[in-house]
Tab-separated table of N, CA and C in Angstrom:
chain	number	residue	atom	x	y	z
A	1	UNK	N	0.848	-1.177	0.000
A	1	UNK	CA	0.000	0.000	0.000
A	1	UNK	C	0.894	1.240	0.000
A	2	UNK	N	0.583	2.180	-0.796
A	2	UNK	CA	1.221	3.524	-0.776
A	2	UNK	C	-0.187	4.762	-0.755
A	3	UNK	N	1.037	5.995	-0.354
A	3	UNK	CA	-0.235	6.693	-0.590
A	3	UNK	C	0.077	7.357	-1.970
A	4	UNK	N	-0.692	7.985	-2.683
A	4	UNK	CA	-0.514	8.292	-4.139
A	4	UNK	C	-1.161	9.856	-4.036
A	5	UNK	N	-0.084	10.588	-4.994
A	5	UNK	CA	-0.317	11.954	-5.101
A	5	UNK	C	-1.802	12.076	-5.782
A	6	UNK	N	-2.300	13.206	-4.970
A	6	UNK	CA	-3.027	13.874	-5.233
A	6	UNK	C	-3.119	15.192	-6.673
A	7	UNK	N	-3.878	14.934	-7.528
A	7	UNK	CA	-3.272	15.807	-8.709
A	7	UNK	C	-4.315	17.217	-8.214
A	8	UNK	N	-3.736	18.427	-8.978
A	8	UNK	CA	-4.396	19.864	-9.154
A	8	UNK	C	-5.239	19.891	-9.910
A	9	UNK	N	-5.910	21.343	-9.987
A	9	UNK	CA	-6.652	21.908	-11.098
A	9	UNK	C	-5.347	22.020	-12.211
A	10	UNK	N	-5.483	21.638	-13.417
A	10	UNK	CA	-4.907	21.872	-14.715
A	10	UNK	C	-3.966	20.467	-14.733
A	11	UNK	N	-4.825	19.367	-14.388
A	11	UNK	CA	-4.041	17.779	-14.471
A	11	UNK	C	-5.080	17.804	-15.354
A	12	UNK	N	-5.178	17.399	-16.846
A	12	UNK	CA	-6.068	17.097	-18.095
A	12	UNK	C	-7.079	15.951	-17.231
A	13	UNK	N	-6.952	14.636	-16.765
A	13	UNK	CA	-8.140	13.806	-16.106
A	13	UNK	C	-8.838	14.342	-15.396
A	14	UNK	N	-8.339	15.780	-14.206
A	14	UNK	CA	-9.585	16.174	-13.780
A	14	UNK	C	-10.626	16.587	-14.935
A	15	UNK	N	-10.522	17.285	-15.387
A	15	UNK	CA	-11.271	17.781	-16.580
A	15	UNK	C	-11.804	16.499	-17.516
A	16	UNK	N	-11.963	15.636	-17.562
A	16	UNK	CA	-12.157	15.044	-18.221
A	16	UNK	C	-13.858	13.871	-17.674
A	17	UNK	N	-14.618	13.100	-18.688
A	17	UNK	CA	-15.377	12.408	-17.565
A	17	UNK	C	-15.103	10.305	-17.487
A	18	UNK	N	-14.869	10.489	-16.395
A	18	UNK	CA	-14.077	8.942	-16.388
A	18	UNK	C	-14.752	8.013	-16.992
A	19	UNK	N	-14.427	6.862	-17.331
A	19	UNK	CA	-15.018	5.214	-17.901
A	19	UNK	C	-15.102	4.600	-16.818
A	20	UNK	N	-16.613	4.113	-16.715
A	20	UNK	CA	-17.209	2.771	-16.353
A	20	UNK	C	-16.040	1.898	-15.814
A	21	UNK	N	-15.713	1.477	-14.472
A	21	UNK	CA	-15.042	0.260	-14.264
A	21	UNK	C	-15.528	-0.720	-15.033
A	22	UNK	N	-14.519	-1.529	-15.616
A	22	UNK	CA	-15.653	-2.786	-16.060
A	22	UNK	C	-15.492	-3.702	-15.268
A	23	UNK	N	-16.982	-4.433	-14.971
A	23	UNK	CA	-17.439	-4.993	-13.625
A	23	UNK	C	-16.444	-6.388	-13.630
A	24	UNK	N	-16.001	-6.685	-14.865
A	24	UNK	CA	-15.115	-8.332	-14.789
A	24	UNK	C	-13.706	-8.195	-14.166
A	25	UNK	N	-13.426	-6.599	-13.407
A	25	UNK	CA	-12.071	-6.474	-12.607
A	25	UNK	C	-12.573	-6.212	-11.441
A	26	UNK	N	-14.091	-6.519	-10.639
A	26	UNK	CA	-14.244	-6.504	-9.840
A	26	UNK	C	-14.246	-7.937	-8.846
A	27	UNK	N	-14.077	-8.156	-8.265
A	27	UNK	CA	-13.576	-7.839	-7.417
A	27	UNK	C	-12.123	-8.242	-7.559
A	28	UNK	N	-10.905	-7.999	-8.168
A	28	UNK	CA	-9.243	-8.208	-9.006
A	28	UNK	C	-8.898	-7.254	-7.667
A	29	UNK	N	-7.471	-7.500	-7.936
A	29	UNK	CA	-6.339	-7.209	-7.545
A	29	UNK	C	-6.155	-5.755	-7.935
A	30	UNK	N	-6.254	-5.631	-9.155
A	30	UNK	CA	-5.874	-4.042	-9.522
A	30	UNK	C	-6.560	-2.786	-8.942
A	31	UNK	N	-8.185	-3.119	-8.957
A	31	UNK	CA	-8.937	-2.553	-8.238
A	31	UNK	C	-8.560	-2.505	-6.800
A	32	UNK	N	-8.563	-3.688	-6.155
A	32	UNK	CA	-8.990	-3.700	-4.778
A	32	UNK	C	-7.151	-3.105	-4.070
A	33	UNK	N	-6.143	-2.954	-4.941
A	33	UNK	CA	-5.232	-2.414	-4.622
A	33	UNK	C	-5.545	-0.816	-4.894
A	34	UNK	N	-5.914	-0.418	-5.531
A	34	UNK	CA	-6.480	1.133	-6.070
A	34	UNK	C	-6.946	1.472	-4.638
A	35	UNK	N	-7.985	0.726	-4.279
A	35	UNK	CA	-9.181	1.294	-3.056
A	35	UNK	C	-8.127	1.487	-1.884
A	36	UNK	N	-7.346	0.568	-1.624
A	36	UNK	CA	-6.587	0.512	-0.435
A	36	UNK	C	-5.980	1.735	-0.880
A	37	UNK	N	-4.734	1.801	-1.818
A	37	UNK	CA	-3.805	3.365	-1.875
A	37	UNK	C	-4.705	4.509	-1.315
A	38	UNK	N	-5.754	4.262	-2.406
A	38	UNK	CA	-6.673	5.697	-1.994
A	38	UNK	C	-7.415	6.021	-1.010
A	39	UNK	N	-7.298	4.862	-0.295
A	39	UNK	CA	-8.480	5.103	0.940
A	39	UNK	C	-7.030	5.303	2.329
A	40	UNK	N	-5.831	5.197	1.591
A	40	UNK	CA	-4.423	5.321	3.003
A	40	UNK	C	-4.202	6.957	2.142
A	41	UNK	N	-4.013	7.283	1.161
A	41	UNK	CA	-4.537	8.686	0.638
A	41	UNK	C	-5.321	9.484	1.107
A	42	UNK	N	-6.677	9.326	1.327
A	42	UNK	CA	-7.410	10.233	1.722
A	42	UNK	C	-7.246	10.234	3.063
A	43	UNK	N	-7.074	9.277	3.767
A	43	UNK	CA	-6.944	9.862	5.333
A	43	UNK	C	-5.656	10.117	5.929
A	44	UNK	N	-4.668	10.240	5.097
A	44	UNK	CA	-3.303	10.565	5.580
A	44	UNK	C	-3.574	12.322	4.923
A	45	UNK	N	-4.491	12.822	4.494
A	45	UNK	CA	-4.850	13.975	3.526
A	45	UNK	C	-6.345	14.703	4.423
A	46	UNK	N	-6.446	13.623	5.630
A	46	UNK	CA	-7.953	14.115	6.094
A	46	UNK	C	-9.160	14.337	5.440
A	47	UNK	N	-9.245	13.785	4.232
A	47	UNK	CA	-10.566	13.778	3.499
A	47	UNK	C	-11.443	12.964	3.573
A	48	UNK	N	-12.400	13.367	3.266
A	48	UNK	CA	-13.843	12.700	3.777
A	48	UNK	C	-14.740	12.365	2.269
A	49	UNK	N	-13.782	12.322	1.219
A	49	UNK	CA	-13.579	11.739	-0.051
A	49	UNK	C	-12.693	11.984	-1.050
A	50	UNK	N	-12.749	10.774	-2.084
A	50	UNK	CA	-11.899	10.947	-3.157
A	50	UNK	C	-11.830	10.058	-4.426
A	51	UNK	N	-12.269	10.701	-5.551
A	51	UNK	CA	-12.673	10.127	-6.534
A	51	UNK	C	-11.524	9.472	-7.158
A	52	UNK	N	-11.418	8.247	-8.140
A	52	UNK	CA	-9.989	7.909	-8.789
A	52	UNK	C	-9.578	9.331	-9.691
A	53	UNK	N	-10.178	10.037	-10.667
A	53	UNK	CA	-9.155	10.819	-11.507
A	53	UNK	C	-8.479	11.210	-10.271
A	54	UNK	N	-8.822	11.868	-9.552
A	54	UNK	CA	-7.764	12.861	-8.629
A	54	UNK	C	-6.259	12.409	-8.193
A	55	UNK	N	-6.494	10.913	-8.274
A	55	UNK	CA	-5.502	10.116	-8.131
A	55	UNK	C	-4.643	9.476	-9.701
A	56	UNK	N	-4.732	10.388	-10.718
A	56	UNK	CA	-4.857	10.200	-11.882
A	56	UNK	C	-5.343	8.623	-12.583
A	57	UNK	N	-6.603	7.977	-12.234
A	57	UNK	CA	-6.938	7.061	-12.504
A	57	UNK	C	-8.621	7.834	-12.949
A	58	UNK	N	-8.726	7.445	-14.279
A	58	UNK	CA	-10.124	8.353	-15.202
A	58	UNK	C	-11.005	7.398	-15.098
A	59	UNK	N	-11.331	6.743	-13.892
A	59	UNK	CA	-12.518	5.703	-13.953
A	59	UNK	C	-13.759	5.716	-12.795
A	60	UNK	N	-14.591	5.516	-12.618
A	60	UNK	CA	-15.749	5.759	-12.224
A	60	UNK	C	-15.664	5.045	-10.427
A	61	UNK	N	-14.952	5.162	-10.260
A	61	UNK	CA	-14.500	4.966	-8.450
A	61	UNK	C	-14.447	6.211	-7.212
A	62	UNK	N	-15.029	6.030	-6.411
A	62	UNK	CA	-15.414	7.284	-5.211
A	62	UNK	C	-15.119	6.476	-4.149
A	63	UNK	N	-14.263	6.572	-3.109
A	63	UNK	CA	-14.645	6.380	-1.663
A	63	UNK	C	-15.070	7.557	-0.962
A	64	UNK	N	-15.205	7.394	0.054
A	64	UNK	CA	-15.982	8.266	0.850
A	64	UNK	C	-16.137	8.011	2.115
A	65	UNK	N	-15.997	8.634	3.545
A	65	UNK	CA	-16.455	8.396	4.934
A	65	UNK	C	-16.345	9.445	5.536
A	66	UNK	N	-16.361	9.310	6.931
A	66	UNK	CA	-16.113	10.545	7.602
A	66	UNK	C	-16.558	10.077	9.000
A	67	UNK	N	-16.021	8.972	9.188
A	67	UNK	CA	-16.306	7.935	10.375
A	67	UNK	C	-15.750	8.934	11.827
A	68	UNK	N	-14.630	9.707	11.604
A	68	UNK	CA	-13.929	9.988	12.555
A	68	UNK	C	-14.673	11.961	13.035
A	69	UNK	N	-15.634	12.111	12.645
A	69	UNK	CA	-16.082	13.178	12.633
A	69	UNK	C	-16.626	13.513	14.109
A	70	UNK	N	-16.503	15.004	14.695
A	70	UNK	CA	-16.718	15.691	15.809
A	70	UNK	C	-18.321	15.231	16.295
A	71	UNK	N	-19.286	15.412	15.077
A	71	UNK	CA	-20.485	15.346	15.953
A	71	UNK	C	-21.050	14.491	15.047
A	72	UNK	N	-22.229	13.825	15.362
A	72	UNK	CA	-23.114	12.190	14.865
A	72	UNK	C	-23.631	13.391	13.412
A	73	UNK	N	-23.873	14.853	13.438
A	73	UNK	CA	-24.614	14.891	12.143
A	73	UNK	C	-23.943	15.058	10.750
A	74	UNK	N	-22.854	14.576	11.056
A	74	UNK	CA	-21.719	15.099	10.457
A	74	UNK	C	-21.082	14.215	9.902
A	75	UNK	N	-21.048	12.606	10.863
A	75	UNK	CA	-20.365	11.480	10.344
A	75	UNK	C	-21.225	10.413	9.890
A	76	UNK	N	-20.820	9.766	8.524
A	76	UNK	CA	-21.074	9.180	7.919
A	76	UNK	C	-20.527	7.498	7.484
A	77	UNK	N	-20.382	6.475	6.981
A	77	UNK	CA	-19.811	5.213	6.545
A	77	UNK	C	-19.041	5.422	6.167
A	78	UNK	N	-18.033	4.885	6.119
A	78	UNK	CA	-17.293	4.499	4.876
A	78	UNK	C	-17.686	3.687	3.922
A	79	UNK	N	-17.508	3.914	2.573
A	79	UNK	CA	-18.078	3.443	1.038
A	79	UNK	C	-17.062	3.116	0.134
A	80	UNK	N	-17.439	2.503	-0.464
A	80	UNK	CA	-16.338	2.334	-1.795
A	80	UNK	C	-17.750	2.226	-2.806
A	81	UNK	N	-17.621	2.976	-3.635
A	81	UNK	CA	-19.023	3.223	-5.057
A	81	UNK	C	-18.069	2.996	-5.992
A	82	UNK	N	-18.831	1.749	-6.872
A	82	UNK	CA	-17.987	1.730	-8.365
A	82	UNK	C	-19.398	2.148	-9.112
A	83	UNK	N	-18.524	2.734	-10.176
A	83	UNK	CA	-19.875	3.309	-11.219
A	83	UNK	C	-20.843	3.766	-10.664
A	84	UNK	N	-21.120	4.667	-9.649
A	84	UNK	CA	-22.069	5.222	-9.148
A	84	UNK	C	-23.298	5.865	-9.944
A	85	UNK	N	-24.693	5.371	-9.708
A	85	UNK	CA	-25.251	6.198	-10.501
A	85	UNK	C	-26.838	7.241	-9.510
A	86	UNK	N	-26.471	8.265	-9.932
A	86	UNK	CA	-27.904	9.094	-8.923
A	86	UNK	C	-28.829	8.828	-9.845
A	87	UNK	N	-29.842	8.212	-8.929
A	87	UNK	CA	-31.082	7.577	-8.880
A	87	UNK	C	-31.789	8.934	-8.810
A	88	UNK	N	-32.304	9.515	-7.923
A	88	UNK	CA	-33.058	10.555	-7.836
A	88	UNK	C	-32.330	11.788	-6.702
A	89	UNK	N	-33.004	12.645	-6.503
A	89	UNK	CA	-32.214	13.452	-5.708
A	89	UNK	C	-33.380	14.265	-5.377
A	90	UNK	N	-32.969	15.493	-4.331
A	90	UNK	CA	-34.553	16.085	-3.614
A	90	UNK	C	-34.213	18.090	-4.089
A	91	UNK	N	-34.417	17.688	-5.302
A	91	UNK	CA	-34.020	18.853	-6.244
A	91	UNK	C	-34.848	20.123	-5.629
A	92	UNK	N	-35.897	19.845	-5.173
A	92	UNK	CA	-36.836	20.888	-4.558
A	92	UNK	C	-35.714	21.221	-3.132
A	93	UNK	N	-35.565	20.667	-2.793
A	93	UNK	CA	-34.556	21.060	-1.087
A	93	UNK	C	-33.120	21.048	-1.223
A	94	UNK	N	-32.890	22.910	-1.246
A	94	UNK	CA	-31.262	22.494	-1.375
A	94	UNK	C	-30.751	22.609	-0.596
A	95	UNK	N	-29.746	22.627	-0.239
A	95	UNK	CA	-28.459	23.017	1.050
A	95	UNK	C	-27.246	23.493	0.589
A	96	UNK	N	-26.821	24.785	1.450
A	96	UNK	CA	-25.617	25.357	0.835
A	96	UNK	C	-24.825	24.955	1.928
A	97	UNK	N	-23.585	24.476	1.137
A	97	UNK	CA	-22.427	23.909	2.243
A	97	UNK	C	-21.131	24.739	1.658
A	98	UNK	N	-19.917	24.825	2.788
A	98	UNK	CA	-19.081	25.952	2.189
A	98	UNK	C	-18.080	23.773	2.046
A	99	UNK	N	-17.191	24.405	0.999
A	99	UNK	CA	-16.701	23.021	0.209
A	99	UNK	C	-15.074	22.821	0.077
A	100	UNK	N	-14.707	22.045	0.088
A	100	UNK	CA	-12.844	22.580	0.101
A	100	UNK	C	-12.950	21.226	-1.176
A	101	UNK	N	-11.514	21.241	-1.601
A	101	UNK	CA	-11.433	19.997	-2.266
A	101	UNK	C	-9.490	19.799	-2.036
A	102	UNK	N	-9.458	18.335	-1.981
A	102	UNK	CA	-8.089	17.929	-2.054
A	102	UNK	C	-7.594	18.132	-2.962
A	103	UNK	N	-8.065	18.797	-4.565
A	103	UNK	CA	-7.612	18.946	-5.677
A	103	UNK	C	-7.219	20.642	-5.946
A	104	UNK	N	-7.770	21.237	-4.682
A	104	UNK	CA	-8.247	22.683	-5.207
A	104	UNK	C	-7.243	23.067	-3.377
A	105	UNK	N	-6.385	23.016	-3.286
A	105	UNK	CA	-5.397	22.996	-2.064
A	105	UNK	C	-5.898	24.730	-1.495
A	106	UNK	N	-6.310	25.085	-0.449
A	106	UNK	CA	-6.075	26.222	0.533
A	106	UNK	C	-7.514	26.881	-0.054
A	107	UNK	N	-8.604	26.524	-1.028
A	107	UNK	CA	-9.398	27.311	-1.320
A	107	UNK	C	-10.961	26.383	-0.941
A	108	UNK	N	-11.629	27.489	-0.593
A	108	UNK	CA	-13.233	26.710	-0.264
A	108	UNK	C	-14.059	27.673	-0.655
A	109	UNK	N	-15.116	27.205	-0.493
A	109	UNK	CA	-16.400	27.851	-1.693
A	109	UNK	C	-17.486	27.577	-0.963
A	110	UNK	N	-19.181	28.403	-1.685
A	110	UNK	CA	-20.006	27.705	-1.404
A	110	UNK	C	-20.829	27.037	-2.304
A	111	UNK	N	-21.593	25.671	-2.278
A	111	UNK	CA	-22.010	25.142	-2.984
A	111	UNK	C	-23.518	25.187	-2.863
A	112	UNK	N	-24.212	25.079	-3.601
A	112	UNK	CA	-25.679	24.894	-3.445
A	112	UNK	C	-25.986	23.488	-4.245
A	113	UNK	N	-26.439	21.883	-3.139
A	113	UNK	CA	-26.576	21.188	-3.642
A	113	UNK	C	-28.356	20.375	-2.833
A	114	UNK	N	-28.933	19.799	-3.773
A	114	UNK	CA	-29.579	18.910	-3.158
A	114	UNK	C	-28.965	18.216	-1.757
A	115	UNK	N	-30.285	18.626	-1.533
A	115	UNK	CA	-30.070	18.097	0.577
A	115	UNK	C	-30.054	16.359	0.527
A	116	UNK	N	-30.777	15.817	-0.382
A	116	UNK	CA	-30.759	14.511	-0.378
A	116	UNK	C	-30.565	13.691	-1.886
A	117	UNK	N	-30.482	12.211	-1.559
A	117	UNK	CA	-30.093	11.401	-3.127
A	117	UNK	C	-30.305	10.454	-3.018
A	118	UNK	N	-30.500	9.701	-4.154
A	118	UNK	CA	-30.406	7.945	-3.738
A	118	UNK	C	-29.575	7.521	-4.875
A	119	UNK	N	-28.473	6.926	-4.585
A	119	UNK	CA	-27.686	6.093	-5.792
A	119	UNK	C	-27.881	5.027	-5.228
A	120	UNK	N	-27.216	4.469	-6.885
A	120	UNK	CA	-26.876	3.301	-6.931
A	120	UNK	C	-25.645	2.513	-7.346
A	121	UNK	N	-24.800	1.714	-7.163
A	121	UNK	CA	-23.578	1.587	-6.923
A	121	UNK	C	-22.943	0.080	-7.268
A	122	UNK	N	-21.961	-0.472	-7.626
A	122	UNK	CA	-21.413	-1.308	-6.760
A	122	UNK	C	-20.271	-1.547	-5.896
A	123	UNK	N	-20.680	-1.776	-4.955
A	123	UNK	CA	-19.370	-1.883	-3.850
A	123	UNK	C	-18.385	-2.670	-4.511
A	124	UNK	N	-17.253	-2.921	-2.889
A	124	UNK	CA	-16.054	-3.258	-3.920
A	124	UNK	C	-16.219	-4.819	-3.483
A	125	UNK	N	-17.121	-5.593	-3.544
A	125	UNK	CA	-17.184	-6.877	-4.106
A	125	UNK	C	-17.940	-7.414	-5.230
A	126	UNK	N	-18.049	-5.846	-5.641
A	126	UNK	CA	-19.172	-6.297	-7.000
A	126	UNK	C	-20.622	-6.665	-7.006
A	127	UNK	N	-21.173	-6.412	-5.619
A	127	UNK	CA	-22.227	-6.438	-5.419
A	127	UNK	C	-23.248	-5.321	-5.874
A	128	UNK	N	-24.354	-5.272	-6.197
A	128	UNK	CA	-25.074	-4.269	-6.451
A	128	UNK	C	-25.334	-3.565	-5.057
A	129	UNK	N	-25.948	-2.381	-4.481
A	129	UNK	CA	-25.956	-1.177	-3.706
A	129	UNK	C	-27.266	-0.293	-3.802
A	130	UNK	N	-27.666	0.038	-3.549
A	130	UNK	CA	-29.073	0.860	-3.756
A	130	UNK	C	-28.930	1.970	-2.311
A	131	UNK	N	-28.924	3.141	-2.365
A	131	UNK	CA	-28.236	3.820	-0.363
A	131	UNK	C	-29.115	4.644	-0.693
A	132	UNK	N	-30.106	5.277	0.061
A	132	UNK	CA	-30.440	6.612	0.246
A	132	UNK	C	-29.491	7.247	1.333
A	133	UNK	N	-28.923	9.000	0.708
A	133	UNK	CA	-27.930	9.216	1.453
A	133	UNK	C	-28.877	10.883	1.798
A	134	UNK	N	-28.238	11.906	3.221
A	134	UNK	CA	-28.869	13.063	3.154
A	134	UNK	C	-27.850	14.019	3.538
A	135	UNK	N	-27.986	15.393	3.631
A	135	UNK	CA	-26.878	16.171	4.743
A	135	UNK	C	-25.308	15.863	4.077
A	136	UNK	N	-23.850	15.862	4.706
A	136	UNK	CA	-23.313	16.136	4.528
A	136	UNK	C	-22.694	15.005	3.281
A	137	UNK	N	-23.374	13.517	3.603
A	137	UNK	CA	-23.218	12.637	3.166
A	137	UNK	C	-23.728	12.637	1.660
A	138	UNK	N	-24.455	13.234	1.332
A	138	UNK	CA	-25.149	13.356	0.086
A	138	UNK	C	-24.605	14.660	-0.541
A	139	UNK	N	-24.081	15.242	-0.073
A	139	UNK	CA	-22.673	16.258	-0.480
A	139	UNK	C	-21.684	16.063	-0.628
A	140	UNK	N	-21.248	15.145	-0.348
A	140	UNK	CA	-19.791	14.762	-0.601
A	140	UNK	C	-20.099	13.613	-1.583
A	141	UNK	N	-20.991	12.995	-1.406
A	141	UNK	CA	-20.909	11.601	-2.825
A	141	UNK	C	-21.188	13.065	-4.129
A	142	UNK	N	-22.066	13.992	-4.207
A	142	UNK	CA	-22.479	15.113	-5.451
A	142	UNK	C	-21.075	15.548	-5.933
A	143	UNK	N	-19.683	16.003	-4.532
A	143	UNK	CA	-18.982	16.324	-5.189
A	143	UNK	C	-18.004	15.394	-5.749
A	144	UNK	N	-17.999	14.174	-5.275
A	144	UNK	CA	-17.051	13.057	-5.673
A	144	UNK	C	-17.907	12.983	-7.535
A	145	UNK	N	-19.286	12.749	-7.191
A	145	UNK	CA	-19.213	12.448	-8.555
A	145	UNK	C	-19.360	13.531	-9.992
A	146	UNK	N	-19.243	14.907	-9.034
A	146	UNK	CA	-18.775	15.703	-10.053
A	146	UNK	C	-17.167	15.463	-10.482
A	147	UNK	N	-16.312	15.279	-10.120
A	147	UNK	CA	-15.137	14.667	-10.183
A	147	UNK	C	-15.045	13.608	-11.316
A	148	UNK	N	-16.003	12.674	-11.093
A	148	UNK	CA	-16.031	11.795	-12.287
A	148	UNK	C	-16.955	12.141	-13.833
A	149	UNK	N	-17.201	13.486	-13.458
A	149	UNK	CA	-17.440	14.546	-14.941
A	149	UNK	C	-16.760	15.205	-15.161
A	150	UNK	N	-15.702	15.468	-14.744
A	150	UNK	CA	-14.802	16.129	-15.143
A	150	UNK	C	-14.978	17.487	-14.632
A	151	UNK	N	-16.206	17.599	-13.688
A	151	UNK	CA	-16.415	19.113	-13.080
A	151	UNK	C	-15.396	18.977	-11.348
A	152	UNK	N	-15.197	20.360	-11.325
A	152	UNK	CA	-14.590	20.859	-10.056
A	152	UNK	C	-15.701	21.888	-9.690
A	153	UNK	N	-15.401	21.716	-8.004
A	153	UNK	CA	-16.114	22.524	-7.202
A	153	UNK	C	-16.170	24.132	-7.333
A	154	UNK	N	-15.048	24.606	-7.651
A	154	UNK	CA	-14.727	25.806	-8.246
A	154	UNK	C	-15.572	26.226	-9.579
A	155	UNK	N	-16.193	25.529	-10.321
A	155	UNK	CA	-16.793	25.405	-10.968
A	155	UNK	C	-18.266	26.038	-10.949
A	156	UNK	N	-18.925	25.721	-9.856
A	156	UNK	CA	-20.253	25.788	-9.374
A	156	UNK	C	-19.927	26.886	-8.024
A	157	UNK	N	-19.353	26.945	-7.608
A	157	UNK	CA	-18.980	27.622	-5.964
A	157	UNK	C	-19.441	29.009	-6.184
A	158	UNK	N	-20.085	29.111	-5.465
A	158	UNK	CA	-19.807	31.268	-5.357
A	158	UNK	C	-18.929	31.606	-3.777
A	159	UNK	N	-18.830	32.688	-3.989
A	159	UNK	CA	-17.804	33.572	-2.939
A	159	UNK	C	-16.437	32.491	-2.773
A	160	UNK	N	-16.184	31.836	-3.184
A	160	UNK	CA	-14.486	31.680	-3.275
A	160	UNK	C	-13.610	32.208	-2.434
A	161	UNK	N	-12.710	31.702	-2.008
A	161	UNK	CA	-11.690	32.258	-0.839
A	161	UNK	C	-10.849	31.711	-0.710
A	162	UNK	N	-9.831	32.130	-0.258
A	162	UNK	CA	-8.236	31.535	-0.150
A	162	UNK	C	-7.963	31.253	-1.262
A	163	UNK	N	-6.422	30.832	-1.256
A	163	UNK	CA	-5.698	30.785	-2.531
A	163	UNK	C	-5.944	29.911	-3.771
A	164	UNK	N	-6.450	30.503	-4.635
A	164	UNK	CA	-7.113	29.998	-6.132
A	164	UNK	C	-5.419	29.755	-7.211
A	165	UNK	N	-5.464	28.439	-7.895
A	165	UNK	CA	-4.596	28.055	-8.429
A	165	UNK	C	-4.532	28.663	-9.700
């Protein structure tokens, strides 16, 4: 296991929108070594997600948790989503959250996203997944899988702050 750099704004894969894992490397070696780097990545980085491009890998992979969080409304599972797909979302109810990203170093924003979602997924044994998620948890899978469109938070954010790359 290693941990693996984190890429910037102006790495061409962020920008880009990743490919479909294909499900016959699930549950492989290549994958399930990916999840480990990135999941000793994001928490040696304190993040509470991280999509593969960021890790320059252009494929449809998100972990996500936030197990270690201050207060219960705040912490969430840990996940591994392959090919994630939003099912529905509660487009009428939004929530503005201020947003940082591991890709976007010293700068945070605010976002206006649906308060709630339901994807669908497969974990990392290749199982199918169905989650209704709400709150901070359903904000952080929106921005992971803007990540796998090739969108950044900077993107959507208003009032911006701290140092912009």
């Amino acid at each position: 296991m290693s941990i693996l750099t984190i890429l910037t704004d102006g790495a061409p894969v962020l920008r880009r929108v990743a490919a479909p894992v294909n499900i016959m490397e699930i549950p492989g070696p290549l994958i399930r070594g990916l999840i480990q780097d990135m999941l000793l990545t994001m928490r040696a980085q304190h993040g509470i997600g991280l999509a593969a491009p960021q890790v320059g890998h252009g494929i449809r992979l998100v972990l996500m948790g936030n197990e270690q969080a201050t207060t219960v409304r705040q912490a969430f599972p840990f996940r591994v989503l392959i090919n994630p797909i939003l099912m529905s979302t509660t487009a009428s109810i939004l929530q503005m959250n201020t947003e940082g990203c591991l890709s976007i170093p010293e700068t945070i924003g605010d976002v206006s996203r649906p308060l709630g979602l339901e994807v669908q997924y497969l974990d990392e044994n290749g199982r199918a997944q169905r989650v209704k998620m709400n709150g901070l948890e359903a904000a952080c899978l929106q921005h992971e899988i803007d990540h796998l469109n090739g969108v950044l938070f900077i993107d959507i954010a208003v009032n911006l702050r701290g140092r912009r790359p």
